């Protein structure tokens, strides 16, 4: 119990003052993004802002990855576009609540452990793709803008990269935002500001129930969107958690994170917000600014609401150039530059998986598709490699009447054909021994291959001895195999 108390204290106040400063930086960066994501989904800016507040606060308390920032995101916002267009805001709120319930169910089933099947190549591709998307999201703020915007962005980048060389006591992104905002106010330059992104709300969010009919038809309308949001949200959150794990050399609780994301999305829906998930860009900002615990995420959510309600006019005057500079720094820092050099050094299969993940995510702006393609390719390449570590050798007896086949390696669907090709079924033999001492039988395809080999030899008049199987292989063959069942040979002859 003492250990849990110490851990809880460290998770909430381990870094102290830097937690508050990093939370403030994140809150400032969240505001324009939340507004932009609301516009993507086709709803009022307050929907994204209320969502970011609710999700950040709830995940800080209930999530499984201290230091990770969750809020409204583009990944989930784009999935709501058609729902909002066809049915309106109330259905979006209901879909967000249902998505949260599905995520809690996933956590209860401990589906977070499935992340171990996501290879390092897919993770690298995911990181690089998000870095590219973060940068591309800043491009509209650098096109068709006043000329002074470009020097301001350059000045912001100079602060971000040079200030840490002098001192790390104050987060460079916070200094960048304050300095650029002060310069614009002092010299009266006309530039795009946060206020130009959309109107900031002036009232606190209130608890409300979605105004929708509670019917099966409604469920069938929102269910596909909720499933998509739940899957994409968990994928992005769990993969971002892995990145924060690497940055902080600590472990996250994946199943708790699933539940935390679900509770956050339920809370967001009841407060008039949309579903969201973890944000890699903001999480990197938080960690680089000194945020390691839950306090930074909680403070970011609270300060976001405080700033838009109480300091709305001041926040609206923040130049977009300052935030663009911060996000460009995040993009550059997020991208795995060593992966470009590793394209030549790593196996071709790993490089293909990484590049394919990047291309699909960037092309579709959908994390789920990119990860799906990456995981499928990883599985295919892995199966191909394992299938190569397989061989069948044979020894003919001195009298030429019996042969021993020695099977080595993993027998599964990818090596089953090679297994069958290794036998000479036309050879006139009285007895055949298939020695499986150094092999393992994995699936129904390999069991079927064993059945086929035994039955074909028996069809030619040879007796067959299948020996040396380990316990697991023997179990699956006994359960699924048919070569010793009555009539098995007759069925083979019919074919």
PDB file of N, CA and C in Angstrom, residues 9 109 123 155-156 206 217 270 292 306 362 442 454:
ATOM      1  N   UNK A   9       1.880   9.641  -5.673  1.00  0.00           N
ATOM      2  CA  UNK A   9       2.458  10.973  -5.423  1.00  0.00           C
ATOM      3  C   UNK A   9       3.428  11.357  -6.526  1.00  0.00           C
ATOM      4  N   UNK A 109     -11.350  -6.325 -21.555  1.00  0.00           N
ATOM      5  CA  UNK A 109     -10.892  -7.546 -22.215  1.00  0.00           C
ATOM      6  C   UNK A 109      -9.369  -7.604 -22.333  1.00  0.00           C
ATOM      7  N   UNK A 123       5.969   1.049 -35.815  1.00  0.00           N
ATOM      8  CA  UNK A 123       6.056   2.174 -34.887  1.00  0.00           C
ATOM      9  C   UNK A 123       6.843   3.330 -35.487  1.00  0.00           C
ATOM     10  N   UNK A 155      11.943  33.616 -36.262  1.00  0.00           N
ATOM     11  CA  UNK A 155      12.348  34.074 -34.934  1.00  0.00           C
ATOM     12  C   UNK A 155      11.894  33.084 -33.864  1.00  0.00           C
ATOM     13  N   UNK A 156      10.688  32.578 -34.034  1.00  0.00           N
ATOM     14  CA  UNK A 156      10.181  31.589 -33.091  1.00  0.00           C
ATOM     15  C   UNK A 156      11.034  30.331 -33.078  1.00  0.00           C
ATOM     16  N   UNK A 206     -21.752  22.464 -19.844  1.00  0.00           N
ATOM     17  CA  UNK A 206     -22.767  21.937 -18.923  1.00  0.00           C
ATOM     18  C   UNK A 206     -23.084  20.499 -19.285  1.00  0.00           C
ATOM     19  N   UNK A 217     -32.760   1.941 -34.504  1.00  0.00           N
ATOM     20  CA  UNK A 217     -32.337   2.656 -35.710  1.00  0.00           C
ATOM     21  C   UNK A 217     -31.221   3.644 -35.389  1.00  0.00           C
ATOM     22  N   UNK A 270     -20.960  13.889 -22.844  1.00  0.00           N
ATOM     23  CA  UNK A 270     -21.970  14.444 -21.944  1.00  0.00           C
ATOM     24  C   UNK A 270     -21.761  15.932 -21.674  1.00  0.00           C
ATOM     25  N   UNK A 292       6.189  15.178 -16.936  1.00  0.00           N
ATOM     26  CA  UNK A 292       6.387  13.731 -16.840  1.00  0.00           C
ATOM     27  C   UNK A 292       5.215  13.032 -16.155  1.00  0.00           C
ATOM     28  N   UNK A 306      -9.767  27.732 -18.544  1.00  0.00           N
ATOM     29  CA  UNK A 306      -9.604  29.039 -17.905  1.00  0.00           C
ATOM     30  C   UNK A 306      -9.269  30.111 -18.941  1.00  0.00           C
ATOM     31  N   UNK A 362      -0.070   8.946 -44.483  1.00  0.00           N
ATOM     32  CA  UNK A 362      -0.040  10.294 -45.066  1.00  0.00           C
ATOM     33  C   UNK A 362      -1.070  10.427 -46.187  1.00  0.00           C
ATOM     34  N   UNK A 442       2.002 -26.130 -36.192  1.00  0.00           N
ATOM     35  CA  UNK A 442       1.368 -24.942 -35.640  1.00  0.00           C
ATOM     36  C   UNK A 442      -0.121 -24.796 -35.925  1.00  0.00           C
ATOM     37  N   UNK A 454       0.783 -38.777 -44.860  1.00  0.00           N
ATOM     38  CA  UNK A 454       0.563 -40.125 -44.317  1.00  0.00           C
ATOM     39  C   UNK A 454      -0.372 -40.923 -45.215  1.00  0.00           C
TER      40      UNK A 454
END
